[in-house]
Structures are given as structure tokens and as C-alpha cells.
Amino acid sequence: MLRLDKYLADCGAGTRSEVKKYLRAGRVSVNGSVCTKPETKIDPEQADVTFDGRHLRYRRFAYYMLHKPAGVITATEDTRHRTVLDLLEDVPYSNLSPVGRLDIDTEGLLLITNDGALAHDLLSPAKHVEKTYLCRLAAPATEQDAEAFAEGIVLEDGTRCRPALCEILPDGALVTITEGKYHQVKRMWAARDNEVRYLKRLSMGPLVLPDDLPAGAYRELTPEELHQLKDRDYARE
Ligand code: URA
């Protein structure tokens, strides 16, 4: 059983304090009768709840993929810069967070959710979730770079990275890493005496940035994507 105000907030009707106002205003009905009490206990699977006459479907968590553009920071709030959450307009959830972090100048796939357990799993160092980045570089990538990535790059501060895949492209490289150290890809290339000029995350675990999602745009994960994400088998332990 769940409090009605929590149920409404979970469904995305508003924040806990907003939904209390909606309840007081008589905008919510439970099983056909107007209900004004936030503390009313309901069974989320059984109750027929309407808000302004619309039937709600109980949904505890929300999952969005954002094509992060350069120039916004991966944070929930900031006094100076726009954040990735500022880009999620028309999203009714107030408790969303980005899963992991992309630098201000990095573009690409960013998962944003209020499912803390899933976020924790995806970021867990033990899970080795694969992330693939498109890198444009100051100097061409070489076979020696690919070999060094496969062996495990030692960063300039002495930190050894796990073996990574480096696929050479005519104008850069695709790098797949299974960890998430601070500025990792840029520091890996710095350790190879090269410099990242442009960085874009193309995938994270089973999630792939779709071609038709332009920079700055976002959408909810499809049921199929969510299913794949929750299927832990994709993460090599
Ligand atoms: N590695 C980096 O150096 N920067 C990012 O934003 C992501 C991975």
C-alpha cells in the first residue's frame, strides 16, 4: 500500500507538495470518488486513480536518453551553466539524475533516471559496463595505440586502466572502455602523446545513441531498451 501523494508524484503528476495542492483542489479521484487526503493509502496495482479526469498508470521510475550537446554540464543544478536536467523540458519528475558524467565539451548518450538502483549498477566498477566513444584526435591513431589500449593504458599519474578497445578510423578512433575514471578517454590519449579534439559517447551497455536523436534532444527509453538495460547479462562481470 502506498500514500496517495507518493503515488501521484511517482506517476509524474508533480512534486509531493504540488500534488498535495492538486488533492486539496479536488482534482484527484480514487475509484470514482474525489479524494483530497494525501495520506490515503491505496494499492498501486489495483486502484483506479484519475487526475483531472485522466486515468493514471502507476510508474515508479522514469528513464530518458539525452543526446547531450557540448556546453551543458552533467549535474542536477549549477549557478553558472545550463545543466543536462535543464534540457529535459516538459518532464514531470523532480528527482531525476544523470547516470555518470560527460565533460562539458563531450557530446552524446546520457541516461537520466530516478531509478537509483539501476544507476548504481550501471556505474558500479565491478560491472564493467562498456561505453564507446567517438574520438577525433590531434594526430592520427595508430596500430601501436590500439595495442597499448588493448594492454591497458597507464595514465600520466601512474593509474593503470583496464584493457580497452581502440578501433582506428580514417579521422580518429572508436574507443570502448569498461570503467569510468575522471576524464578517462582524454587522459588515455594524453598518455599516448595525442590529444582529443572532439569526444562523443555513442553507447553505454546495450543503449545506443540513435541517429535520429539530434544534439539537445531527449526521449524516453523504449520498453525494449529498458528491458535490455535491466538484463544484467550485458555487463561482463
Ligand atoms: N572520457 C573523457 O575524457 N571525457 C568524457 O566526457 C567521457 C569519457
mmCIF file of C-alpha atoms and ligand atoms in Angstrom:
data_model
loop_
_atom_site.group_PDB
_atom_site.id
_atom_site.type_symbol
_atom_site.label_atom_id
_atom_site.label_comp_id
_atom_site.label_asym_id
_atom_site.label_seq_id
_atom_site.Cartn_x
_atom_site.Cartn_y
_atom_site.Cartn_z
ATOM 1 C CA MET A 1 0.000 0.000 0.000
ATOM 2 C CA LEU A 2 1.200 3.482 -0.855
ATOM 3 C CA ARG A 3 0.237 7.009 0.206
ATOM 4 C CA LEU A 4 -1.783 8.762 -2.473
ATOM 5 C CA ASP A 5 0.550 11.791 -2.642
ATOM 6 C CA LYS A 6 3.540 9.478 -3.194
ATOM 7 C CA TYR A 7 1.620 7.529 -5.849
ATOM 8 C CA LEU A 8 0.780 10.750 -7.712
ATOM 9 C CA ALA A 9 4.350 12.023 -7.502
ATOM 10 C CA ASP A 10 5.679 8.660 -8.712
ATOM 11 C CA CYS A 11 3.294 8.840 -11.671
ATOM 12 C CA GLY A 12 4.793 12.189 -12.598
ATOM 13 C CA ALA A 13 1.744 14.279 -11.660
ATOM 14 C CA GLY A 14 4.027 16.708 -9.808
ATOM 15 C CA THR A 15 6.249 17.053 -6.781
ATOM 16 C CA ARG A 16 4.996 15.838 -3.376
ATOM 17 C CA SER A 17 3.988 19.413 -2.412
ATOM 18 C CA GLU A 18 2.378 20.125 -5.803
ATOM 19 C CA VAL A 19 0.251 17.007 -5.690
ATOM 20 C CA LYS A 20 -0.952 17.906 -2.186
ATOM 21 C CA LYS A 21 -2.319 21.146 -3.679
ATOM 22 C CA TYR A 22 -3.966 19.225 -6.515
ATOM 23 C CA LEU A 23 -5.548 16.900 -3.966
ATOM 24 C CA ARG A 24 -6.876 19.798 -1.901
ATOM 25 C CA ALA A 25 -8.293 21.316 -5.089
ATOM 26 C CA GLY A 26 -10.322 18.137 -5.667
ATOM 27 C CA ARG A 27 -8.585 17.226 -8.926
ATOM 28 C CA VAL A 28 -7.909 13.609 -7.949
ATOM 29 C CA SER A 29 -10.355 10.710 -7.752
ATOM 30 C CA VAL A 30 -9.774 7.210 -6.441
ATOM 31 C CA ASN A 31 -12.112 4.501 -7.683
ATOM 32 C CA GLY A 32 -14.601 7.109 -8.851
ATOM 33 C CA SER A 33 -14.723 9.329 -5.740
ATOM 34 C CA VAL A 34 -12.883 12.603 -5.244
ATOM 35 C CA CYS A 35 -10.136 12.166 -2.674
ATOM 36 C CA THR A 36 -8.493 15.166 -1.005
ATOM 37 C CA LYS A 37 -6.340 13.426 1.623
ATOM 38 C CA PRO A 38 -2.658 12.941 0.716
ATOM 39 C CA GLU A 39 -2.243 10.270 3.392
ATOM 40 C CA THR A 40 -4.914 7.980 1.901
ATOM 41 C CA LYS A 41 -3.395 4.523 1.397
ATOM 42 C CA ILE A 42 -4.004 2.888 -1.954
ATOM 43 C CA ASP A 43 -2.902 -0.288 -3.684
ATOM 44 C CA PRO A 44 -0.886 0.999 -6.657
ATOM 45 C CA GLU A 45 -1.650 -2.087 -8.741
ATOM 46 C CA GLN A 46 -5.410 -2.080 -8.108
ATOM 47 C CA ALA A 47 -6.582 1.490 -7.528
ATOM 48 C CA ASP A 48 -8.200 3.401 -10.392
ATOM 49 C CA VAL A 49 -6.787 6.905 -9.918
ATOM 50 C CA THR A 50 -7.689 9.849 -12.129
ATOM 51 C CA PHE A 51 -6.086 13.279 -12.209
ATOM 52 C CA ASP A 52 -8.186 15.956 -13.922
ATOM 53 C CA GLY A 53 -10.238 13.072 -15.303
ATOM 54 C CA ARG A 54 -7.246 11.253 -16.871
ATOM 55 C CA HIS A 55 -6.547 7.713 -15.717
ATOM 56 C CA LEU A 56 -3.045 7.312 -14.318
ATOM 57 C CA ARG A 57 -0.850 4.306 -14.801
ATOM 58 C CA TYR A 58 1.428 3.686 -11.878
ATOM 59 C CA ARG A 59 5.037 4.183 -12.823
ATOM 60 C CA ARG A 60 7.637 4.444 -10.150
ATOM 61 C CA PHE A 61 10.638 5.213 -12.347
ATOM 62 C CA ALA A 62 11.338 7.261 -15.447
ATOM 63 C CA TYR A 63 14.167 6.656 -17.929
ATOM 64 C CA TYR A 64 15.283 9.154 -20.552
ATOM 65 C CA MET A 65 18.120 9.176 -23.026
ATOM 66 C CA LEU A 66 19.542 12.582 -23.808
ATOM 67 C CA HIS A 67 21.828 13.468 -26.693
ATOM 68 C CA LYS A 68 23.965 15.791 -24.627
ATOM 69 C CA PRO A 69 25.236 18.753 -26.602
ATOM 70 C CA ALA A 70 28.537 20.476 -25.837
ATOM 71 C CA GLY A 71 28.293 23.423 -23.447
ATOM 72 C CA VAL A 72 25.978 21.953 -20.801
ATOM 73 C CA ILE A 73 27.236 20.321 -17.651
ATOM 74 C CA THR A 74 26.353 16.910 -16.304
ATOM 75 C CA ALA A 75 24.888 17.958 -12.980
ATOM 76 C CA THR A 76 21.458 18.389 -11.464
ATOM 77 C CA GLU A 77 21.990 22.097 -10.744
ATOM 78 C CA ASP A 78 24.593 24.756 -11.296
ATOM 79 C CA THR A 79 24.702 28.500 -10.770
ATOM 80 C CA ARG A 80 26.716 29.313 -13.901
ATOM 81 C CA HIS A 81 25.981 26.782 -16.616
ATOM 82 C CA ARG A 82 22.937 25.110 -18.046
ATOM 83 C CA THR A 83 22.711 21.539 -16.842
ATOM 84 C CA VAL A 84 21.576 18.421 -18.634
ATOM 85 C CA LEU A 85 18.412 18.485 -16.498
ATOM 86 C CA ASP A 86 17.592 21.981 -17.794
ATOM 87 C CA LEU A 87 17.284 20.370 -21.230
ATOM 88 C CA LEU A 88 14.553 17.983 -20.070
ATOM 89 C CA GLU A 89 11.647 20.334 -20.503
ATOM 90 C CA ASP A 90 8.103 19.034 -20.004
ATOM 91 C CA VAL A 91 9.333 16.221 -17.808
ATOM 92 C CA PRO A 92 7.189 15.937 -14.683
ATOM 93 C CA TYR A 93 9.756 14.209 -12.485
ATOM 94 C CA SER A 94 11.678 16.264 -9.955
ATOM 95 C CA ASN A 95 14.057 13.578 -8.743
ATOM 96 C CA LEU A 96 15.988 12.702 -11.913
ATOM 97 C CA SER A 97 19.768 12.391 -12.078
ATOM 98 C CA PRO A 98 22.234 11.707 -14.861
ATOM 99 C CA VAL A 99 23.875 8.280 -14.762
ATOM 100 C CA GLY A 100 27.578 9.006 -14.814
ATOM 101 C CA ARG A 101 29.128 12.092 -16.221
ATOM 102 C CA LEU A 102 30.223 13.566 -19.546
ATOM 103 C CA ASP A 103 32.573 16.567 -19.644
ATOM 104 C CA ILE A 104 31.140 19.940 -20.614
ATOM 105 C CA ASP A 105 32.639 19.654 -24.110
ATOM 106 C CA THR A 106 31.667 15.982 -24.600
ATOM 107 C CA GLU A 107 28.545 15.167 -26.581
ATOM 108 C CA GLY A 108 26.464 12.058 -26.843
ATOM 109 C CA LEU A 109 24.453 9.484 -24.986
ATOM 110 C CA LEU A 110 23.471 10.210 -21.413
ATOM 111 C CA LEU A 111 20.954 8.197 -19.435
ATOM 112 C CA ILE A 112 18.846 10.167 -16.973
ATOM 113 C CA THR A 113 16.658 8.388 -14.442
ATOM 114 C CA ASN A 114 15.278 8.372 -10.913
ATOM 115 C CA ASP A 115 15.983 4.639 -10.615
ATOM 116 C CA GLY A 116 18.878 4.861 -8.177
ATOM 117 C CA ALA A 117 19.445 1.114 -8.014
ATOM 118 C CA LEU A 118 19.827 0.808 -11.785
ATOM 119 C CA ALA A 119 22.122 3.848 -11.885
ATOM 120 C CA HIS A 120 24.235 2.356 -9.119
ATOM 121 C CA ASP A 121 24.505 -0.933 -11.013
ATOM 122 C CA LEU A 122 25.495 0.725 -14.277
ATOM 123 C CA LEU A 123 28.182 2.782 -12.569
ATOM 124 C CA SER A 124 29.490 0.006 -10.339
ATOM 125 C CA PRO A 125 33.190 -0.578 -11.092
ATOM 126 C CA ALA A 126 32.520 -4.297 -10.676
ATOM 127 C CA LYS A 127 30.041 -4.374 -13.566
ATOM 128 C CA HIS A 128 32.437 -3.224 -16.293
ATOM 129 C CA VAL A 129 29.696 -1.700 -18.426
ATOM 130 C CA GLU A 130 31.044 -0.939 -21.897
ATOM 131 C CA LYS A 131 30.980 2.665 -23.106
ATOM 132 C CA THR A 132 32.014 3.517 -26.654
ATOM 133 C CA TYR A 133 33.311 6.947 -27.638
ATOM 134 C CA LEU A 134 33.982 8.524 -30.988
ATOM 135 C CA CYS A 135 37.275 10.390 -30.698
ATOM 136 C CA ARG A 136 38.607 12.978 -33.092
ATOM 137 C CA LEU A 137 42.276 13.488 -32.381
ATOM 138 C CA ALA A 138 45.078 15.949 -32.959
ATOM 139 C CA ALA A 139 47.202 13.216 -34.597
ATOM 140 C CA PRO A 140 46.106 10.018 -36.402
ATOM 141 C CA ALA A 141 45.512 6.931 -34.242
ATOM 142 C CA THR A 142 47.988 4.114 -34.916
ATOM 143 C CA GLU A 143 48.237 0.340 -34.566
ATOM 144 C CA GLN A 144 50.609 0.949 -31.643
ATOM 145 C CA ASP A 145 47.865 2.974 -29.943
ATOM 146 C CA ALA A 146 45.395 0.119 -30.461
ATOM 147 C CA GLU A 147 47.890 -2.354 -28.952
ATOM 148 C CA ALA A 148 48.555 -0.076 -25.977
ATOM 149 C CA PHE A 149 44.809 0.328 -25.356
ATOM 150 C CA ALA A 150 44.379 -3.466 -25.519
ATOM 151 C CA GLU A 151 47.162 -3.973 -22.982
ATOM 152 C CA GLY A 152 45.862 -1.316 -20.604
ATOM 153 C CA ILE A 153 46.949 2.291 -20.785
ATOM 154 C CA VAL A 154 48.946 3.674 -17.865
ATOM 155 C CA LEU A 155 47.806 7.255 -17.291
ATOM 156 C CA GLU A 156 50.287 10.017 -16.654
ATOM 157 C CA ASP A 157 49.614 9.827 -12.883
ATOM 158 C CA GLY A 158 50.513 6.102 -12.936
ATOM 159 C CA THR A 159 46.934 4.758 -12.836
ATOM 160 C CA ARG A 160 46.558 1.627 -14.928
ATOM 161 C CA CYS A 161 43.366 1.374 -16.980
ATOM 162 C CA ARG A 162 41.628 -1.857 -17.806
ATOM 163 C CA PRO A 163 42.226 -3.143 -21.342
ATOM 164 C CA ALA A 164 40.194 -1.119 -23.836
ATOM 165 C CA LEU A 165 39.279 -1.486 -27.484
ATOM 166 C CA CYS A 166 40.631 1.105 -29.903
ATOM 167 C CA GLU A 167 39.324 0.868 -33.466
ATOM 168 C CA ILE A 168 41.153 3.123 -35.883
ATOM 169 C CA LEU A 169 39.029 5.350 -38.132
ATOM 170 C CA PRO A 170 40.227 7.469 -41.068
ATOM 171 C CA ASP A 171 39.635 10.590 -38.956
ATOM 172 C CA GLY A 172 40.023 9.384 -35.387
ATOM 173 C CA ALA A 173 39.149 6.301 -33.374
ATOM 174 C CA LEU A 174 36.373 4.456 -31.610
ATOM 175 C CA VAL A 175 37.350 3.669 -28.051
ATOM 176 C CA THR A 176 35.439 1.265 -25.829
ATOM 177 C CA ILE A 177 36.198 1.343 -22.112
ATOM 178 C CA THR A 178 34.701 -0.654 -19.262
ATOM 179 C CA GLU A 179 35.302 1.758 -16.409
ATOM 180 C CA GLY A 180 34.694 5.439 -15.775
ATOM 181 C CA LYS A 181 37.695 7.287 -14.426
ATOM 182 C CA TYR A 182 37.687 11.086 -14.412
ATOM 183 C CA HIS A 183 38.349 12.426 -17.965
ATOM 184 C CA GLN A 184 39.369 8.868 -18.777
ATOM 185 C CA VAL A 185 39.356 8.873 -22.572
ATOM 186 C CA LYS A 186 41.117 12.230 -22.817
ATOM 187 C CA ARG A 187 43.750 11.088 -20.329
ATOM 188 C CA MET A 188 44.236 7.787 -22.190
ATOM 189 C CA TRP A 189 45.020 9.689 -25.373
ATOM 190 C CA ALA A 190 47.223 12.141 -23.455
ATOM 191 C CA ALA A 191 49.194 9.115 -22.241
ATOM 192 C CA ARG A 192 49.697 8.260 -25.936
ATOM 193 C CA ASP A 193 51.016 11.802 -26.598
ATOM 194 C CA ASN A 194 47.871 12.633 -28.507
ATOM 195 C CA GLU A 195 45.002 14.993 -27.776
ATOM 196 C CA VAL A 196 41.241 14.601 -28.024
ATOM 197 C CA ARG A 197 39.735 17.400 -30.091
ATOM 198 C CA TYR A 198 36.161 16.088 -30.068
ATOM 199 C CA LEU A 199 34.507 13.399 -27.971
ATOM 200 C CA LYS A 200 31.100 11.831 -28.345
ATOM 201 C CA ARG A 201 29.641 8.883 -26.436
ATOM 202 C CA LEU A 202 27.882 6.552 -28.835
ATOM 203 C CA SER A 203 26.772 3.787 -26.489
ATOM 204 C CA MET A 204 26.560 2.653 -22.900
ATOM 205 C CA GLY A 205 25.917 -1.025 -22.235
ATOM 206 C CA PRO A 206 23.091 -2.013 -24.575
ATOM 207 C CA LEU A 207 21.937 1.581 -25.143
ATOM 208 C CA VAL A 208 22.965 3.108 -28.471
ATOM 209 C CA LEU A 209 22.558 6.772 -29.363
ATOM 210 C CA PRO A 210 20.005 6.771 -32.199
ATOM 211 C CA ASP A 211 20.876 8.596 -35.428
ATOM 212 C CA ASP A 212 17.551 10.412 -35.341
ATOM 213 C CA LEU A 213 18.082 11.983 -31.898
ATOM 214 C CA PRO A 214 19.763 15.334 -32.555
ATOM 215 C CA ALA A 215 22.078 17.034 -30.046
ATOM 216 C CA GLY A 216 19.977 18.602 -27.291
ATOM 217 C CA ALA A 217 17.026 16.245 -27.848
ATOM 218 C CA TYR A 218 15.832 13.543 -25.493
ATOM 219 C CA ARG A 219 13.266 10.773 -25.373
ATOM 220 C CA GLU A 220 12.061 8.084 -23.026
ATOM 221 C CA LEU A 221 13.684 4.685 -23.340
ATOM 222 C CA THR A 222 11.587 2.212 -25.283
ATOM 223 C CA PRO A 223 10.300 -0.839 -23.356
ATOM 224 C CA GLU A 224 12.820 -2.929 -25.326
ATOM 225 C CA GLU A 225 15.746 -0.683 -24.350
ATOM 226 C CA LEU A 226 14.654 -0.749 -20.735
ATOM 227 C CA HIS A 227 14.376 -4.495 -20.799
ATOM 228 C CA GLN A 228 17.907 -4.808 -22.199
ATOM 229 C CA LEU A 229 19.233 -2.363 -19.640
ATOM 230 C CA LYS A 230 17.758 -4.313 -16.766
ATOM 231 C CA ASP A 231 19.040 -7.586 -18.154
ATOM 232 C CA ARG A 232 22.318 -7.663 -16.266
ATOM 233 C CA ASP A 233 23.876 -10.207 -18.624
ATOM 234 C CA TYR A 234 25.150 -7.445 -20.877
ATOM 235 C CA ALA A 235 27.624 -6.382 -18.192
ATOM 236 C CA ARG A 236 30.703 -8.542 -18.218
ATOM 237 C CA GLU A 237 31.440 -9.205 -14.547
HETATM 238 N N1 URA B 1 36.185 10.419 -21.024
HETATM 239 C C1 URA B 1 36.501 11.724 -21.034
HETATM 240 O O1 URA B 1 37.658 12.086 -21.061
HETATM 241 N N2 URA B 1 35.503 12.620 -21.027
HETATM 242 C C2 URA B 1 34.190 12.276 -21.019
HETATM 243 O O2 URA B 1 33.322 13.140 -21.029
HETATM 244 C C3 URA B 1 33.880 10.903 -21.008
HETATM 245 C C4 URA B 1 34.896 9.993 -21.012
#
